[in-house]
Short mmCIF file of C-alpha atoms and ligand atoms in Angstrom, two decimals:
data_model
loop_
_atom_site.label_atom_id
_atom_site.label_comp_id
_atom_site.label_asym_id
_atom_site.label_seq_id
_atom_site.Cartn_x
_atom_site.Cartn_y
_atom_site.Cartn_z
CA UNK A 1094 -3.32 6.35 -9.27
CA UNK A 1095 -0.75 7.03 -6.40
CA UNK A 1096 2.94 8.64 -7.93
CA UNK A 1097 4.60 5.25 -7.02
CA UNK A 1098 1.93 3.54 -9.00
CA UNK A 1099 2.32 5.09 -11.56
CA UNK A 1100 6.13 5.02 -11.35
CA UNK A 1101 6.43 1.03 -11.05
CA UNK A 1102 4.02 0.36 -13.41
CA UNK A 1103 5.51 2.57 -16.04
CA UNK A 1104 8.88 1.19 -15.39
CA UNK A 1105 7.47 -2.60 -16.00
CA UNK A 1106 5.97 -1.47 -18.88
CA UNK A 1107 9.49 0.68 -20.17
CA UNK A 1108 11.47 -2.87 -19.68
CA UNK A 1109 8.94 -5.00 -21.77
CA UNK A 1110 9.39 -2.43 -24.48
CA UNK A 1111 13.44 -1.85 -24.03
CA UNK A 1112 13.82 -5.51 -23.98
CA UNK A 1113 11.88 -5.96 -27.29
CA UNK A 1114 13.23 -2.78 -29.35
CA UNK A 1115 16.63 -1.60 -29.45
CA UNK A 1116 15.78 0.84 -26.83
CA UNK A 1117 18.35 0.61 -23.90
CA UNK A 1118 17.31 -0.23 -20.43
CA UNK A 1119 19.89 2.50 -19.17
CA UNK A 1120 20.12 4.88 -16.39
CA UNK A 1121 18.96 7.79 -18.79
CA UNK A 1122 15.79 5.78 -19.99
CA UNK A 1123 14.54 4.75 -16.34
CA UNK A 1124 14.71 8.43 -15.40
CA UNK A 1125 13.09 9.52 -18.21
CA UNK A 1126 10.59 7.08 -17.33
CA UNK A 1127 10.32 8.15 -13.71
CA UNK A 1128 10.53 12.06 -15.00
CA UNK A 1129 7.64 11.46 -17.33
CA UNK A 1130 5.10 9.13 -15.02
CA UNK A 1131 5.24 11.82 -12.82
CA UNK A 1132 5.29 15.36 -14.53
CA UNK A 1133 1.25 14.82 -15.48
CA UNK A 1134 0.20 15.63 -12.03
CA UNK A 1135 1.71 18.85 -11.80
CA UNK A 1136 -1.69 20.22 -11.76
CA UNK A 1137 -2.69 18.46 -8.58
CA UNK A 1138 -0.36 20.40 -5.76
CA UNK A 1139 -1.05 17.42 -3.39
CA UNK A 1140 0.43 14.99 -5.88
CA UNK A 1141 4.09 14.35 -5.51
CA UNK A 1142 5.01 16.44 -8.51
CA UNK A 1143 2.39 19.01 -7.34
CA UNK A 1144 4.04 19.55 -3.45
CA UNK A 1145 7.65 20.18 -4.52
CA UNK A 1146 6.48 22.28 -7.57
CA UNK A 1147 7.04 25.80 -5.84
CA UNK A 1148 3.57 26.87 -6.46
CA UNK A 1149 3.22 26.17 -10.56
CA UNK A 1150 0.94 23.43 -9.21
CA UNK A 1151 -1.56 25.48 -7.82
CA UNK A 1152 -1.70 27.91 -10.97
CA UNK A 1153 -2.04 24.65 -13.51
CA UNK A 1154 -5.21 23.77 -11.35
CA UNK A 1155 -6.82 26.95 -10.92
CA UNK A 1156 -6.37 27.32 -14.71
CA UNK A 1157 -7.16 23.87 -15.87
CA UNK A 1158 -8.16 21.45 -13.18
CA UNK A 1159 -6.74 18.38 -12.32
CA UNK A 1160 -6.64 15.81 -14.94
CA UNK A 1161 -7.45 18.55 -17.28
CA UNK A 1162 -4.98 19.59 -20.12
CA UNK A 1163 -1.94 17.95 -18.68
CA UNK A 1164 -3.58 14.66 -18.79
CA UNK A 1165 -4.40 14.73 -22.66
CA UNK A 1166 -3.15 12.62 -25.60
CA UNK A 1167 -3.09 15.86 -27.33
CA UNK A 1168 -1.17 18.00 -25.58
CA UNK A 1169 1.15 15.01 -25.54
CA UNK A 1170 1.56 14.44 -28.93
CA UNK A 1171 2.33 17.73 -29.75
CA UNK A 1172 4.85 17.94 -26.53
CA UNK A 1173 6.53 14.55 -27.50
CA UNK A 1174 6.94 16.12 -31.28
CA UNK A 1175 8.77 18.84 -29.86
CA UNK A 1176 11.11 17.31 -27.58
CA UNK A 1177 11.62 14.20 -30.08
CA UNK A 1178 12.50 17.09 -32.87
CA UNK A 1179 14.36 19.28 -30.62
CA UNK A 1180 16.50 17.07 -28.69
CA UNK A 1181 16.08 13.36 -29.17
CA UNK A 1182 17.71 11.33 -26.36
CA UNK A 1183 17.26 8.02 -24.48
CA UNK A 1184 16.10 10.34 -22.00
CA UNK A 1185 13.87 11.75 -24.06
CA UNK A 1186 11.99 8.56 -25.04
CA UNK A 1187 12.01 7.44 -21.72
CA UNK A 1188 10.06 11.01 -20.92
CA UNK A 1189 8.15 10.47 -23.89
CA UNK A 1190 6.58 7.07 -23.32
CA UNK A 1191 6.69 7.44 -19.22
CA UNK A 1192 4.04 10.70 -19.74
CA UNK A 1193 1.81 8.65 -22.26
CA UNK A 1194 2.01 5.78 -19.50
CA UNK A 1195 0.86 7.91 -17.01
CA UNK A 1196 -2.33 9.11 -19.21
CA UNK A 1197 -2.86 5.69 -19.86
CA UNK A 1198 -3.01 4.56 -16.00
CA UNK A 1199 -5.27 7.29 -15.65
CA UNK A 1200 -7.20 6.23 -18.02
CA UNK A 1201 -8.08 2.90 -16.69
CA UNK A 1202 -9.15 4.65 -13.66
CA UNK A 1203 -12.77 5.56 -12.06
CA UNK A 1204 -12.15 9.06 -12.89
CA UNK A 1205 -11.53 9.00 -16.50
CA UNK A 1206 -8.93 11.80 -18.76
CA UNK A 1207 -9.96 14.12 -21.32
CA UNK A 1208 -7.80 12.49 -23.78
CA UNK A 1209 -8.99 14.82 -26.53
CA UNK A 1210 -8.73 18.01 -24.89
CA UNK A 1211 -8.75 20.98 -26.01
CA UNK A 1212 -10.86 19.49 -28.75
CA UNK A 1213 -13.30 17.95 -26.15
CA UNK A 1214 -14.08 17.85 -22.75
CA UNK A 1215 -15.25 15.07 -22.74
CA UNK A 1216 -13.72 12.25 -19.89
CA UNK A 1217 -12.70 8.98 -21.22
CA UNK A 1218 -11.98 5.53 -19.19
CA UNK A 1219 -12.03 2.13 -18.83
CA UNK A 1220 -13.00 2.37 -15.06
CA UNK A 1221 -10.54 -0.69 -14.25
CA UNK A 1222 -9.53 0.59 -10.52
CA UNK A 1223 -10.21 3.28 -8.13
CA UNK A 1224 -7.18 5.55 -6.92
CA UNK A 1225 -6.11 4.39 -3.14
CA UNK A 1226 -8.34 1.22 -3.80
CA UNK A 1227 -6.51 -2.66 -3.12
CA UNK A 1228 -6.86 -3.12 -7.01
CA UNK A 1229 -4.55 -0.24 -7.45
CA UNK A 1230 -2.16 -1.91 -4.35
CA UNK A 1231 -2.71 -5.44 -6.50
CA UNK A 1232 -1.21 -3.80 -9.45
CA UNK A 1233 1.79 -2.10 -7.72
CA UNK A 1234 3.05 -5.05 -6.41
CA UNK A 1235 1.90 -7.16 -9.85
CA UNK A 1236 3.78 -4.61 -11.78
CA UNK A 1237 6.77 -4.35 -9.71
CA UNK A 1238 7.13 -8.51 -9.88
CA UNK A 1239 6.83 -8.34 -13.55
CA UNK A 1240 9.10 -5.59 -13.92
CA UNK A 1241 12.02 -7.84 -11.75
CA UNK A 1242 11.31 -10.48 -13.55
CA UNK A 1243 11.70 -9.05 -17.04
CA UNK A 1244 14.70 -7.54 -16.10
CA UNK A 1245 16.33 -10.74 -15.04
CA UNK A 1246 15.01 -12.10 -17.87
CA UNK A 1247 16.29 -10.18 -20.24
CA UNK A 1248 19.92 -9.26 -18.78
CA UNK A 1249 18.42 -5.29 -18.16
CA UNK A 1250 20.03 -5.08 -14.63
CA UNK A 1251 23.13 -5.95 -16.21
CA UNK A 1252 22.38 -3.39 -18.90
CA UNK A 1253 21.47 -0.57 -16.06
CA UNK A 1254 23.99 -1.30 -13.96
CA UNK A 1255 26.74 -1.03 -16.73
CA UNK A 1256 25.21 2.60 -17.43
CA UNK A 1257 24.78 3.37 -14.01
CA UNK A 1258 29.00 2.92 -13.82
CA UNK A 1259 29.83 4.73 -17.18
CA UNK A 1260 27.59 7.74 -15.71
CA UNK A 1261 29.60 8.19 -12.49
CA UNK A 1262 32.84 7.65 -14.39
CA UNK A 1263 31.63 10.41 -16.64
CA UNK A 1264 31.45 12.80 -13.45
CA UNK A 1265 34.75 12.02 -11.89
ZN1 ZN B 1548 -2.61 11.73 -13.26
#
């Protein structure tokens, strides 16, 4: 899946789930979001992540491969224990649940994850789309639909907005 893909649909999926917890569609949770759809991919240094990584790309690759360690449910759980013990923030959560997203996504893909890893190899997936295919160009423009219309739905623009304006009158 493409970074903007994954992006929009993680962001349609973050706005169901804000708009049926108590989880705040603010300007902290959509980049946390955005932060953690992407961050997966920093071991492919073609990815979007992977170009403006300064070269930490190419080591994660060489080391694991793409779609290797950073791309397991494993390696996330413990991560998302860490940061939610360490510092818990909106941010946080939105980083949190945007990384599972992306290892989701992936997951639905031709090319499978190693959700288990390092405890397996072994590639899992529900081989739903191919990456670049018109399925995956169906679901970008499906998600981002969705993700306007919960948002109107639910007041969230409002909500992000509002946050949006106490953030910049935070800086000045
Ligand atoms: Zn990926």
């Amino acid at each position: 899946m493409r970074y903007h893909t994954h992006v929009v649909t993680s962001l349609c999926i973050g706005a169901a789930i804000a708009s049926q917890t108590s989880l705040p569609f603010t300007i902290s949770y959509t980049a946390g979001i955005i932060a953690g759809s992407l961050l997966p991919d920093i071991d492919e240094p073609k990815s979007y992540v992977g170009r403006r990584s300064l070269g930490a790309a190419q080591k994660v690759k060489q080391a694991f491969g793409h779609r290797g360690m950073t791309h397991s449910l494993f390696v996330w759980a413990v991560l998302a224990l860490i940061i939610m013990l360490e510092s818990p923030s909106v941010f946080a959560s939105g980083l949190v649940l945007g990384y599972l997203l992306h290892i989701l996504e992936d997951f639905l893909s031709v090319q499978g994850v190693p959700l288990f890893w390092p405890l397996q190899d072994k590639r899992y997936k529900i081989p739903l789309y191919r990456t670049g295919s018109r399925l995956e160009t169906v679901l970008f423009y499906g998600s981002f639909s969705l993700l306007i219309y919960i948002a109107s739905q639910y007041q969230l623009f409002h909500e992000w907005l509002r946050s949006l304006r106490s953030f910049f009158q935070q800086i000045w």
